[in-house]
Coordinates of C-alpha atoms in Angstrom, one line a residue:
X1 CA 24.5 -8.4 -36.4
X2 CA 21.4 -9.5 -38.3
X3 CA 19.9 -7.1 -40.7
X4 CA 16.4 -8.6 -40.8
X5 CA 13.7 -6.1 -41.6
X6 CA 11.6 -7.6 -38.8
X7 CA 14.3 -6.6 -36.3
X8 CA 15.2 -3.1 -37.6
X9 CA 12.3 -1.2 -35.9
X10 CA 13.3 -2.6 -32.6
X11 CA 17.0 -2.0 -33.1
X12 CA 16.2 1.6 -34.0
X13 CA 14.2 1.9 -30.8
X14 CA 11.1 2.6 -33.0
X15 CA 8.5 -0.1 -32.9
X16 CA 6.3 -0.2 -36.0
X17 CA 3.5 -1.7 -33.9
X18 CA 0.8 -0.4 -31.6
X19 CA 2.3 -2.3 -28.7
X20 CA 2.5 0.0 -25.6
X21 CA 6.1 -0.8 -24.7
X22 CA 8.2 1.8 -22.9
X23 CA 11.5 3.1 -24.0
X24 CA 13.0 1.1 -21.1
X25 CA 11.5 -2.1 -22.4
X26 CA 12.9 -1.6 -25.9
X27 CA 16.2 -0.4 -24.7
X28 CA 16.7 -3.6 -22.7
X29 CA 16.0 -5.7 -25.7
X30 CA 18.3 -3.5 -27.8
X31 CA 21.1 -3.8 -25.2
X32 CA 20.9 -7.6 -25.0
X33 CA 20.9 -7.7 -28.8
X34 CA 24.0 -5.6 -29.0
X35 CA 25.8 -7.8 -26.5
X36 CA 24.8 -11.1 -28.0
X37 CA 22.9 -11.0 -31.3
X38 CA 19.9 -13.1 -32.1
X39 CA 18.4 -13.6 -35.6
X40 CA 15.0 -14.5 -34.1
X41 CA 12.8 -11.3 -33.6
X42 CA 10.7 -13.2 -31.1
X43 CA 13.7 -13.2 -28.7
X44 CA 13.7 -9.4 -28.6
X45 CA 10.0 -9.4 -28.0
X46 CA 10.4 -11.7 -25.1
X47 CA 13.1 -9.5 -23.5
X48 CA 11.0 -6.4 -24.0
X49 CA 7.8 -8.1 -22.6
X50 CA 9.7 -9.3 -19.5
X51 CA 10.8 -5.7 -18.8
X52 CA 7.2 -4.6 -19.6
X53 CA 5.7 -6.9 -17.0
X54 CA 8.3 -5.9 -14.4
X55 CA 7.3 -2.3 -14.9
X56 CA 3.6 -3.3 -14.3
X57 CA 4.4 -5.0 -11.0
X58 CA 4.9 -8.6 -12.1
X59 CA 7.9 -10.6 -11.0
X60 CA 8.1 -12.4 -14.3
X61 CA 6.6 -12.9 -17.7
X62 CA 4.1 -15.8 -17.5
X63 CA 4.7 -17.5 -20.8
X64 CA 1.8 -20.0 -20.4
X65 CA -0.7 -17.3 -19.8
X66 CA 0.9 -15.2 -22.5
X67 CA 0.0 -18.0 -24.9
X68 CA -3.6 -18.3 -23.8
X69 CA -4.7 -14.9 -22.5
X70 CA -2.2 -12.4 -23.7
X71 CA -4.5 -9.4 -23.5
X72 CA -5.5 -10.0 -19.9
X73 CA -1.9 -10.7 -18.8
X74 CA -0.3 -7.7 -20.5
X75 CA -3.3 -5.3 -20.1
X76 CA -3.5 -4.7 -23.8
X77 CA -6.3 -4.3 -26.2
X78 CA -7.1 -6.8 -29.0
X79 CA -5.4 -4.6 -31.5
X80 CA -2.3 -4.4 -29.4
X81 CA -2.0 -8.1 -28.8
X82 CA -2.5 -8.7 -32.5
X83 CA 1.0 -7.2 -33.0
X84 CA 2.6 -10.0 -31.0
X85 CA 4.4 -12.6 -33.2
X86 CA 3.3 -16.2 -33.1
X87 CA 5.2 -18.8 -31.2
X88 CA 6.6 -16.7 -28.5
X89 CA 6.5 -19.5 -25.9
X90 CA 8.3 -21.8 -28.3
X91 CA 11.1 -19.3 -28.8
X92 CA 11.8 -19.0 -25.1
X93 CA 13.9 -22.2 -25.0
X94 CA 16.3 -20.8 -27.6
X95 CA 16.9 -17.4 -26.0
X96 CA 20.6 -16.6 -26.0
X97 CA 20.3 -14.5 -22.9
X98 CA 19.3 -17.2 -20.4
X99 CA 22.6 -19.2 -20.5
X100 CA 24.8 -19.3 -17.4
X101 CA 24.5 -18.4 -13.7
X102 CA 24.8 -14.6 -14.4
X103 CA 22.6 -14.4 -17.5
X104 CA 20.4 -11.3 -17.7
X105 CA 17.2 -13.4 -18.1
X106 CA 16.2 -16.6 -16.3
X107 CA 13.8 -19.2 -17.8
X108 CA 12.0 -21.4 -15.2
X109 CA 9.6 -24.3 -15.7
X110 CA 7.3 -25.8 -13.1
X111 CA 4.0 -27.6 -12.8
X112 CA 2.2 -24.4 -13.7
X113 CA 4.1 -23.7 -16.9
X114 CA 7.0 -21.5 -17.9
X115 CA 8.1 -18.1 -16.6
X116 CA 10.7 -15.7 -17.9
X117 CA 12.4 -13.5 -15.2
X118 CA 14.8 -10.6 -15.2
X119 CA 17.8 -11.8 -13.2
X120 CA 17.1 -9.3 -10.4
X121 CA 13.6 -10.5 -9.9
X122 CA 14.7 -14.2 -10.0
X123 CA 17.4 -13.5 -7.4
X124 CA 15.0 -11.7 -5.1
X125 CA 12.5 -14.6 -5.3
X126 CA 15.2 -17.1 -4.6
X127 CA 16.5 -15.1 -1.6
X128 CA 13.0 -14.8 -0.1
X129 CA 12.3 -18.5 -0.5
X130 CA 15.7 -19.4 0.9
X131 CA 15.4 -17.2 4.0
X132 CA 11.9 -18.4 4.7
X133 CA 12.9 -22.1 4.3
X134 CA 15.7 -21.5 6.8
X135 CA 13.3 -20.0 9.3
X136 CA 10.8 -22.8 8.9
X137 CA 13.6 -25.3 9.7
X138 CA 14.6 -23.7 13.0
X139 CA 12.6 -24.8 16.1
X140 CA 11.3 -22.2 18.6
X141 CA 11.4 -22.5 22.4
X142 CA 7.8 -22.8 23.3
X143 CA 6.9 -22.3 27.0
X144 CA 5.3 -25.3 28.7
X145 CA 2.5 -23.2 30.0
X146 CA 1.7 -21.6 26.7
X147 CA -2.0 -22.5 26.8
X148 CA -2.4 -21.0 30.3
X149 CA -0.7 -17.8 29.2
X150 CA -3.0 -17.6 26.1
X151 CA -6.0 -18.1 28.4
X152 CA -4.8 -15.1 30.5
X153 CA -4.4 -13.0 27.4
X154 CA -7.6 -14.1 25.8
X155 CA -10.2 -14.8 28.5
X156 CA -13.4 -16.4 27.3
X157 CA -16.3 -14.0 26.8
X158 CA -19.8 -14.9 27.7
X159 CA -21.2 -13.8 24.3
X160 CA -18.7 -15.9 22.4
X161 CA -20.2 -19.0 20.7
X162 CA -18.7 -22.2 22.3
X163 CA -17.3 -23.5 19.0
X164 CA -16.2 -20.3 17.4
X165 CA -12.4 -20.2 17.1
X166 CA -10.6 -17.1 18.5
X167 CA -8.4 -16.2 15.5
X168 CA -6.5 -13.6 17.5
X169 CA -5.5 -16.3 20.0
X170 CA -4.7 -18.7 17.2
X171 CA -2.4 -16.1 15.6
X172 CA -0.5 -15.7 18.9
X173 CA -0.2 -19.5 19.2
X174 CA 1.1 -19.9 15.7
X175 CA 3.6 -17.1 16.2
X176 CA 4.8 -18.8 19.4
X177 CA 5.7 -21.9 17.5
X178 CA 7.4 -20.3 14.4
X179 CA 10.0 -17.8 13.5
X180 CA 7.9 -16.2 10.8
X181 CA 4.2 -15.5 10.9
X182 CA 1.7 -13.8 8.6
X183 CA -1.4 -12.2 10.2
X184 CA -3.8 -10.9 7.6
X185 CA -7.2 -9.3 7.9
X186 CA -9.3 -6.4 6.8
X187 CA -9.6 -3.0 8.7
X188 CA -10.7 -3.3 12.2
X189 CA -10.1 -7.0 12.6
X190 CA -7.7 -6.5 15.4
X191 CA -4.3 -7.0 13.8
X192 CA -2.6 -4.5 16.1
X193 CA -4.3 -5.7 19.2
X194 CA -3.2 -9.2 18.3
X195 CA 0.4 -8.3 17.8
X196 CA 0.5 -6.4 21.1
X197 CA -0.8 -9.5 22.9
X198 CA 1.7 -11.5 21.0
X199 CA 4.5 -9.2 22.1
X200 CA 3.3 -9.4 25.7
X201 CA 3.4 -13.2 25.4
X202 CA 7.0 -13.1 24.0
X203 CA 8.4 -10.7 26.6
X204 CA 6.6 -12.6 29.4
X205 CA 8.4 -15.8 28.5
X206 CA 11.8 -14.4 27.5
X207 CA 14.8 -14.9 29.7
X208 CA 16.0 -11.4 28.9
X209 CA 14.7 -8.1 27.6
X210 CA 13.8 -8.6 23.9
X211 CA 15.0 -6.2 21.3
X212 CA 11.8 -5.4 19.4
X213 CA 11.6 -3.4 16.2
X214 CA 8.4 -2.0 14.7
X215 CA 8.3 -0.9 11.0
X216 CA 6.1 -0.1 8.1
X217 CA 6.7 0.7 4.4
X218 CA 5.9 4.4 4.6
X219 CA 6.2 7.2 7.1
X220 CA 2.4 7.5 7.3
X221 CA 2.0 3.8 7.9
X222 CA 4.7 3.9 10.5
X223 CA 3.0 6.8 12.3
X224 CA -0.3 4.9 12.3
X225 CA 1.4 1.8 13.7
X226 CA 3.0 3.9 16.5
X227 CA -0.4 5.3 17.4
X228 CA -2.1 1.9 17.3
X229 CA 0.6 0.2 19.4
X230 CA 0.5 3.0 21.9
X231 CA -3.3 2.8 22.3
X232 CA -3.3 -1.0 22.6
X233 CA -0.6 -1.0 25.2
X234 CA -2.7 1.2 27.5
X235 CA -4.8 -1.9 28.1
X236 CA -1.8 -4.0 29.1
X237 CA -0.1 -4.4 32.5
X238 CA 2.5 -1.7 33.4
X239 CA 5.3 -4.2 33.4
X240 CA 4.4 -5.2 29.9
X241 CA 4.1 -1.6 28.7
X242 CA 7.7 -0.8 29.8
X243 CA 9.1 -3.7 27.8
X244 CA 7.4 -3.1 24.4
X245 CA 8.4 -0.1 22.2
X246 CA 5.8 2.1 20.6
X247 CA 7.9 4.0 18.1
X248 CA 7.7 2.5 14.6
X249 CA 10.0 3.5 11.7
X250 CA 10.0 3.1 8.0
X251 CA 11.6 0.0 6.5
X252 CA 14.2 2.2 4.8
X253 CA 15.2 3.6 8.2
X254 CA 15.1 0.1 9.8
X255 CA 17.3 -1.4 7.1
X256 CA 19.5 1.8 6.8
X257 CA 19.2 1.7 3.0
X258 CA 19.8 4.7 0.8
X259 CA 21.3 5.5 -2.5
X260 CA 24.8 6.1 -1.2
X261 CA 25.0 3.0 0.9
X262 CA 24.3 -0.3 -0.9
X263 CA 25.6 -2.5 1.9
X264 CA 22.8 -4.2 3.9
X265 CA 23.3 -4.0 7.6
X266 CA 22.3 -7.0 9.8
X267 CA 19.8 -6.1 12.5
X268 CA 20.5 -6.7 16.2
X269 CA 17.0 -7.8 17.0
X270 CA 14.9 -10.5 18.5
X271 CA 11.5 -9.6 17.1
X272 CA 10.6 -7.5 14.0
X273 CA 7.0 -6.5 13.3
X274 CA 6.1 -5.1 9.9
X275 CA 2.7 -3.5 9.3
X276 CA 1.1 -2.9 6.0
X277 CA 3.1 -5.8 4.5
X278 CA 1.0 -5.8 1.4
X279 CA 2.9 -2.7 0.3
X280 CA 6.3 -4.4 0.6
X281 CA 7.7 -5.1 -2.9
X282 CA 9.8 -8.1 -4.0
X283 CA 13.3 -6.6 -3.5
X284 CA 12.4 -4.9 -0.3
X285 CA 11.1 -8.1 1.2
X286 CA 14.3 -9.9 0.1
X287 CA 16.4 -7.2 1.9
X288 CA 14.2 -7.4 5.0
X289 CA 14.5 -11.2 5.3
X290 CA 18.3 -11.0 4.7
X291 CA 18.7 -8.3 7.4
X292 CA 16.6 -10.0 10.1
X293 CA 18.6 -12.9 11.7
X294 CA 17.0 -16.3 11.3
X295 CA 17.1 -16.6 15.1
X296 CA 14.7 -13.7 15.4
X297 CA 10.9 -13.7 15.0
X298 CA 9.5 -11.9 12.0
X299 CA 5.8 -11.0 12.1
X300 CA 4.1 -9.6 8.9
X301 CA 0.8 -7.8 9.3
X302 CA -1.4 -6.7 6.4
X303 CA -4.5 -7.2 4.3
X304 CA -3.9 -9.6 1.5
X305 CA -6.9 -8.2 -0.4
X306 CA -5.5 -4.7 -0.6
X307 CA -3.5 -3.4 -3.5
X308 CA -0.1 -4.9 -3.8
X309 CA 3.1 -2.7 -3.8
X310 CA 3.6 -0.2 -6.5
X311 CA 6.9 -1.9 -7.3
X312 CA 7.1 -5.4 -8.6
X313 CA 5.8 -8.4 -6.6
X314 CA 2.6 -9.1 -4.8
X315 CA 4.5 -10.7 -2.0
X316 CA 2.0 -10.6 0.9
X317 CA -0.9 -11.9 -1.3
X318 CA 1.2 -14.8 -2.7
X319 CA 2.6 -15.8 0.7
X320 CA -0.9 -15.8 2.3
X321 CA -2.5 -17.9 -0.4
X322 CA 0.4 -20.1 -1.4
X323 CA 1.8 -23.3 0.0
X324 CA 5.1 -22.0 1.3
X325 CA 3.7 -20.4 4.5
X326 CA 0.3 -22.1 4.7
X327 CA 0.7 -23.2 8.3
X328 CA 2.2 -19.9 9.4
X329 CA -0.7 -17.7 8.1
X330 CA -3.7 -16.7 10.2
X331 CA -6.6 -14.7 8.7
X332 CA -8.6 -12.5 11.1
X333 CA -12.2 -12.2 9.8
X334 CA -14.3 -10.5 12.5
X335 CA -14.3 -6.7 12.0
X336 CA -14.7 -4.7 15.2
X337 CA -14.9 -1.5 13.2
X338 CA -17.5 -2.5 10.6
X339 CA -20.4 -4.5 12.0
X340 CA -23.2 -6.1 10.1
X341 CA -25.1 -2.8 10.0
X342 CA -22.1 -0.8 8.8
X343 CA -22.5 0.5 5.3
X344 CA -18.7 0.7 4.7
X345 CA -18.4 -2.9 5.9
X346 CA -21.2 -4.0 3.6
X347 CA -19.5 -2.4 0.6
X348 CA -16.1 -3.9 1.5
X349 CA -17.6 -7.4 1.7
X350 CA -19.6 -7.0 -1.5
X351 CA -16.6 -5.7 -3.4
X352 CA -14.4 -8.4 -2.2
X353 CA -16.9 -11.3 -2.4
X354 CA -15.6 -14.5 -3.8
X355 CA -18.4 -14.9 -6.3
X356 CA -18.6 -15.0 -10.0
X357 CA -20.6 -11.8 -10.2
X358 CA -21.0 -9.4 -7.3
X359 CA -22.7 -6.7 -9.4
X360 CA -26.2 -7.4 -8.1
X361 CA -25.2 -6.8 -4.4
X362 CA -23.3 -3.7 -5.4
X363 CA -26.2 -2.3 -7.3
X364 CA -28.4 -2.8 -4.2
X365 CA -25.9 -1.0 -2.0
X366 CA -25.6 1.9 -4.5
X367 CA -29.4 2.3 -4.6
X368 CA -29.6 2.6 -0.9
X369 CA -26.8 5.2 -0.7
X370 CA -28.3 8.7 -0.4
X371 CA -27.0 11.8 -2.1
X372 CA -24.2 13.3 -0.1
X373 CA -24.9 17.0 -0.7
X374 CA -28.6 16.5 -0.1
X375 CA -27.8 14.8 3.3
X376 CA -25.6 17.6 4.6
X377 CA -26.9 19.6 7.5
X378 CA -28.3 23.0 6.6
X379 CA -25.8 24.6 9.0
X380 CA -22.5 22.7 9.2
X381 CA -21.5 21.7 12.7
X382 CA -18.4 19.9 14.0
X383 CA -20.6 17.0 15.2
X384 CA -22.7 16.9 12.0
X385 CA -21.3 13.5 11.1
X386 CA -23.4 12.0 13.9
X387 CA -26.5 12.6 11.8
X388 CA -25.1 11.6 8.4
X389 CA -25.4 8.2 6.8
X390 CA -22.0 6.4 6.7
X391 CA -22.1 5.7 2.9
X392 CA -23.3 8.4 0.5
X393 CA -22.9 9.1 -3.2
X394 CA -21.9 12.3 -5.0
X395 CA -23.9 13.0 -8.1
X396 CA -22.1 15.6 -10.0
X397 CA -21.3 15.7 -13.7
X398 CA -17.8 17.2 -13.4
X399 CA -15.4 18.8 -11.0
X400 CA -16.2 22.3 -12.1
X401 CA -19.7 22.1 -10.6
X402 CA -19.9 24.8 -7.8
X403 CA -21.8 22.3 -5.6
X404 CA -18.5 20.4 -5.1
X405 CA -17.1 23.3 -3.1
X406 CA -19.9 23.0 -0.5
X407 CA -19.1 19.3 0.1
X408 CA -15.4 19.9 0.3
X409 CA -15.8 22.8 2.8
X410 CA -18.0 20.6 4.9
X411 CA -15.5 17.7 4.8
X412 CA -12.6 19.9 5.9
X413 CA -14.8 22.2 8.1
X414 CA -12.8 21.6 11.4
X415 CA -9.5 22.0 9.6
X416 CA -10.6 25.2 7.9
X417 CA -11.8 26.6 11.2
X418 CA -8.5 25.9 12.9
X419 CA -6.5 27.2 9.9
X420 CA -8.4 30.5 9.7
X421 CA -6.5 32.5 12.3
X422 CA -3.1 31.5 10.7
X423 CA -4.0 32.7 7.2
X424 CA -2.9 36.2 6.1
X425 CA -5.3 38.9 7.1
X426 CA -6.1 42.1 5.3
X427 CA -2.9 43.6 6.6
X428 CA -0.9 40.6 5.2
X429 CA 0.0 39.2 8.7
X430 CA -0.7 35.6 9.8
X431 CA -0.7 34.4 13.3
X432 CA 2.3 32.1 13.9
X433 CA 1.6 28.4 14.7
X434 CA 2.9 26.7 17.8
X435 CA 3.9 23.1 17.6
X436 CA 0.7 22.0 19.3
X437 CA -1.4 24.0 16.9
X438 CA 0.5 22.5 13.9
X439 CA -0.1 19.0 15.2
X440 CA -3.8 19.8 15.7
X441 CA -4.0 21.1 12.1
X442 CA -2.2 18.0 10.8
X443 CA -4.7 15.8 12.6
X444 CA -7.7 17.8 11.5
X445 CA -6.6 17.7 7.9
X446 CA -6.7 13.9 7.9
X447 CA -10.3 13.9 9.0
X448 CA -11.3 14.1 5.3
X449 CA -9.5 13.1 2.1
X450 CA -10.2 12.8 -1.7
X451 CA -8.9 9.6 -3.1
X452 CA -8.7 9.1 -6.9
X453 CA -8.2 6.0 -8.9
X454 CA -6.0 7.8 -11.5
X455 CA -3.5 10.6 -11.6
X456 CA -4.5 12.3 -14.9
X457 CA -7.8 13.2 -16.5
X458 CA -10.8 15.3 -15.5
X459 CA -11.3 13.3 -12.3
X460 CA -7.6 12.6 -11.6
X461 CA -5.4 13.8 -8.8
X462 CA -3.7 16.6 -10.8
X463 CA -6.9 18.4 -11.9
X464 CA -8.9 17.7 -8.7
X465 CA -6.1 19.2 -6.5
X466 CA -6.5 22.4 -8.5
X467 CA -10.3 22.3 -8.2
X468 CA -10.0 21.8 -4.4
X469 CA -7.7 24.7 -4.0
X470 CA -10.1 27.0 -5.9
X471 CA -13.1 25.7 -4.0
X472 CA -11.4 26.3 -0.6
X473 CA -10.1 29.7 -1.7
X474 CA -6.5 28.6 -1.5
X475 CA -3.6 28.3 -3.9
X476 CA -3.0 31.9 -5.0
X477 CA 0.8 31.2 -4.9
X478 CA 3.0 28.1 -5.0
X479 CA 3.5 28.1 -1.2
X480 CA 0.6 29.3 0.8
X481 CA -0.7 28.8 4.3
X482 CA -2.6 25.5 4.5
X483 CA -0.9 23.8 1.5
X484 CA -0.8 20.1 2.2
X485 CA 2.1 18.3 0.6
X486 CA 3.2 14.7 0.3
X487 CA 6.9 13.7 0.0
X488 CA 7.2 11.7 -3.2
X489 CA 10.8 10.6 -2.9
X490 CA 13.0 9.6 0.1
X491 CA 15.1 12.5 1.3
X492 CA 17.7 11.2 3.7
X493 CA 19.3 14.6 4.3
X494 CA 16.0 15.9 5.7
X495 CA 15.0 12.5 7.1
X496 CA 11.8 12.6 5.1
X497 CA 10.4 9.4 3.5
X498 CA 8.1 8.8 0.5
X499 CA 4.5 9.2 1.8
X500 CA 5.2 11.7 4.6
X501 CA 2.6 14.5 4.8
X502 CA 3.2 18.0 5.9
X503 CA 1.3 21.3 6.1
X504 CA 2.7 24.7 5.0
X505 CA 2.1 27.1 8.0
X506 CA 3.5 30.2 9.6
X507 CA 6.1 28.7 12.0
X508 CA 6.6 30.0 15.6
X509 CA 9.1 32.6 14.3
X510 CA 6.5 33.8 11.7
X511 CA 8.4 32.3 8.7
X512 CA 6.4 30.2 6.3
X513 CA 7.6 26.6 6.7
X514 CA 6.2 23.1 6.3
X515 CA 5.3 21.2 9.4
X516 CA 5.9 17.5 9.5
X517 CA 5.2 15.2 12.5
X518 CA 8.4 14.6 14.4
X519 CA 10.1 11.3 13.4
X520 CA 10.9 10.4 17.0
X521 CA 8.3 10.5 19.7
X522 CA 8.9 13.2 22.4
X523 CA 8.5 12.6 26.1
X524 CA 5.3 14.7 26.2
X525 CA 4.0 12.8 23.1
X526 CA 4.1 14.8 19.9
X527 CA 6.3 17.4 18.2
X528 CA 6.8 18.7 14.7
X529 CA 9.7 19.4 12.4
X530 CA 9.7 22.7 10.5
X531 CA 11.2 22.6 7.0
X532 CA 11.8 25.5 4.7
X533 CA 9.8 25.0 1.4
X534 CA 12.9 25.8 -0.6
X535 CA 14.5 22.5 0.7
X536 CA 11.6 20.3 -0.5
X537 CA 12.4 19.2 -4.0
X538 CA 10.0 16.3 -4.4
X539 CA 6.6 17.0 -3.0
X540 CA 3.0 17.1 -4.4
X541 CA 0.0 19.0 -3.3
X542 CA -2.2 16.4 -1.6
X543 CA -5.8 17.5 -1.1
X544 CA -6.4 14.6 -3.4
X545 CA -4.1 11.6 -3.7
X546 CA -4.2 8.3 -5.5
X547 CA -5.6 5.2 -3.8
X548 CA -2.1 3.7 -4.2
X549 CA -0.6 6.6 -2.2
X550 CA -3.3 6.3 0.5
X551 CA -2.2 2.8 1.6
X552 CA -1.1 2.8 5.2
X553 CA -3.4 5.8 5.9
X554 CA -6.9 6.2 7.4
X555 CA -9.3 9.0 7.3
X556 CA -12.5 9.7 9.1
X557 CA -14.3 10.5 5.8
X558 CA -13.2 9.5 2.3
X559 CA -14.5 10.8 -1.0
X560 CA -13.6 8.0 -3.4
X561 CA -13.5 9.2 -7.0
X562 CA -13.6 6.9 -10.1
X563 CA -13.0 8.3 -13.6
X564 CA -15.8 8.2 -16.2
X565 CA -13.6 6.1 -18.6
X566 CA -12.5 2.5 -18.2
X567 CA -8.8 1.9 -17.3
X568 CA -6.8 -1.2 -16.6
X569 CA -5.9 0.2 -13.1
X570 CA -9.5 0.0 -12.0
X571 CA -9.7 -3.3 -10.2
X572 CA -11.4 -4.9 -7.3
X573 CA -8.3 -4.4 -5.1
X574 CA -8.2 -0.7 -5.9
X575 CA -11.9 -0.1 -5.0
X576 CA -11.6 -2.2 -1.8
X577 CA -8.4 -0.4 -0.7
X578 CA -10.0 3.0 -1.4
X579 CA -13.2 2.5 0.5
X580 CA -11.6 0.8 3.5
X581 CA -9.4 3.9 4.1
X582 CA -12.6 5.4 5.6
X583 CA -13.2 4.9 9.3
X584 CA -16.6 6.5 9.7
X585 CA -17.9 8.0 6.4
X586 CA -17.5 7.0 2.8
X587 CA -18.8 9.0 -0.2
X588 CA -18.6 7.5 -3.7
X589 CA -18.3 9.7 -6.8
X590 CA -18.9 7.4 -9.8
X591 CA -20.0 9.3 -12.9
X592 CA -20.5 6.1 -14.9
X593 CA -21.7 3.1 -12.9
X594 CA -20.6 0.6 -15.5
X595 CA -17.0 1.6 -14.6
X596 CA -17.6 0.6 -11.0
X597 CA -19.2 -2.7 -11.8
X598 CA -16.4 -3.6 -14.2
X599 CA -13.7 -2.5 -11.8
X600 CA -15.1 -4.8 -9.1
X601 CA -15.2 -7.7 -11.5
X602 CA -11.5 -7.2 -12.4
X603 CA -8.9 -8.8 -10.1
X604 CA -5.2 -8.1 -10.0
X605 CA -3.3 -11.3 -10.8
X606 CA 0.4 -10.7 -10.7
X607 CA 2.7 -13.2 -12.1
X608 CA 5.3 -14.8 -9.7
X609 CA 6.3 -18.0 -8.1
X610 CA 7.3 -16.9 -4.7
X611 CA 4.5 -18.8 -2.8
X612 CA 5.1 -22.2 -4.3
X613 CA 7.2 -24.9 -2.7
X614 CA 9.9 -25.9 -5.2
X615 CA 11.9 -29.0 -5.0

């Protein structure tokens, strides 16, 4: 083994540089070095940087961009990038760990340059591309009267411009011709309505009852899909309603994946619909495509402009913008929720505008947004939102300001009113909750939410949750009546998935338990599961949550909080995702406006080659 002084810091797992590499990054490099030694320190850097990029959500280390824009690619400061050795891209060709079909690293060259992959990422990309190519090669049985059926599903409206394309109809037409279809669009553009009409088209032309599966990445997203499908089906004929399921499940449940069972089960299905597909990471997408038979149709719904998955791979965004599925991708652009007068819609369009500098438009919108606390009614009413502007700003210096409590109590006023009778009285007794009351409380709680860009810091999730508890007069103990919690890790024994939200309440038998919405729909529509707090090992208080965790959720009113300091996680996609979680009201808390302008100018550009057609 080489004894070069340049290598010794790495081999001792102690980097003598300011590079922000994790222990996992350096451990991988050390492991590879211990198995097959290299006397070139650049090789160890390349291995560690590939791991570093995987941890940041990139499928690979883009060597070409590393050579030209290292700081932007890695998210490092000038001082940190100065620690990188010269000639890294040249050293890639002589890496000892890229040789053979089972090598731990894979070096790939294409027209865009060179990329270095972890074997697992390369394998997932290859599997995705292979399964998509197989689907594209298989023809579909298209009914001869397809256009007439589409005319019936999408009758011409008198107010529709004669030359305006009906993108929802086009999405159904594309899906009728292909075994994989991507339907992307912002909030309120009709993705769920479109897919229900598409399913109606498919069941109407099928020779037998179709086996249809609905799924989403998280429990919350699956619940929303269930609700949206159920509502959209009420506008369809009865014979269609009986042939289309409404119950969605998480992808983990659909694929029957857990830590104890690594075998992938093939699905017996004809149609699979996956909502919030932007949240699906690289390896999960590979498993999904492997599990869904090529004879079945796969429909991916999502918003390509939202944040990508927390794990590696911006699969949805790459597929929507790349060449591989160009003819199978339909973008819905008309928002039925946010019209031209909607403040939230104006903010969403300005943040996401494809212009060199959108700061001027954002500054104008900020100027027009009134102060939230000043606009609150003197006496809070349940219908007070009818008189409030849809976009406001919160102008407080810090979370300790007592005025914050007034806004929070107003935001959760209905929930607090419903919760009141179930909180312990002076005698220490609390009125037990029925299932219906628990469901009503869960629904009322999601009328308002605090979304944070970061987890730590004065305006991060951790500290804000504490401030909210104090402002609402809650949190005197670890488990208290009204404590909202989010599951942070899949628990297969309890059938709870990452992202599921519950409320700590006195159950019907008077014992303090956590109420979660029932996994399976009941005949009367609803139901809860009561879980003892002692059985919940991985939950967080969730008055405030990160924007990442909010994906797949919607709230009537969102308080979006940005920190006062710059951070690499503050991007256009994060701001867009956060503000579009709001259905009716949006309040922006931005202590330093420069942080907002810079965030909206910074895009997430994840490295990966999944979208390109490779020969």
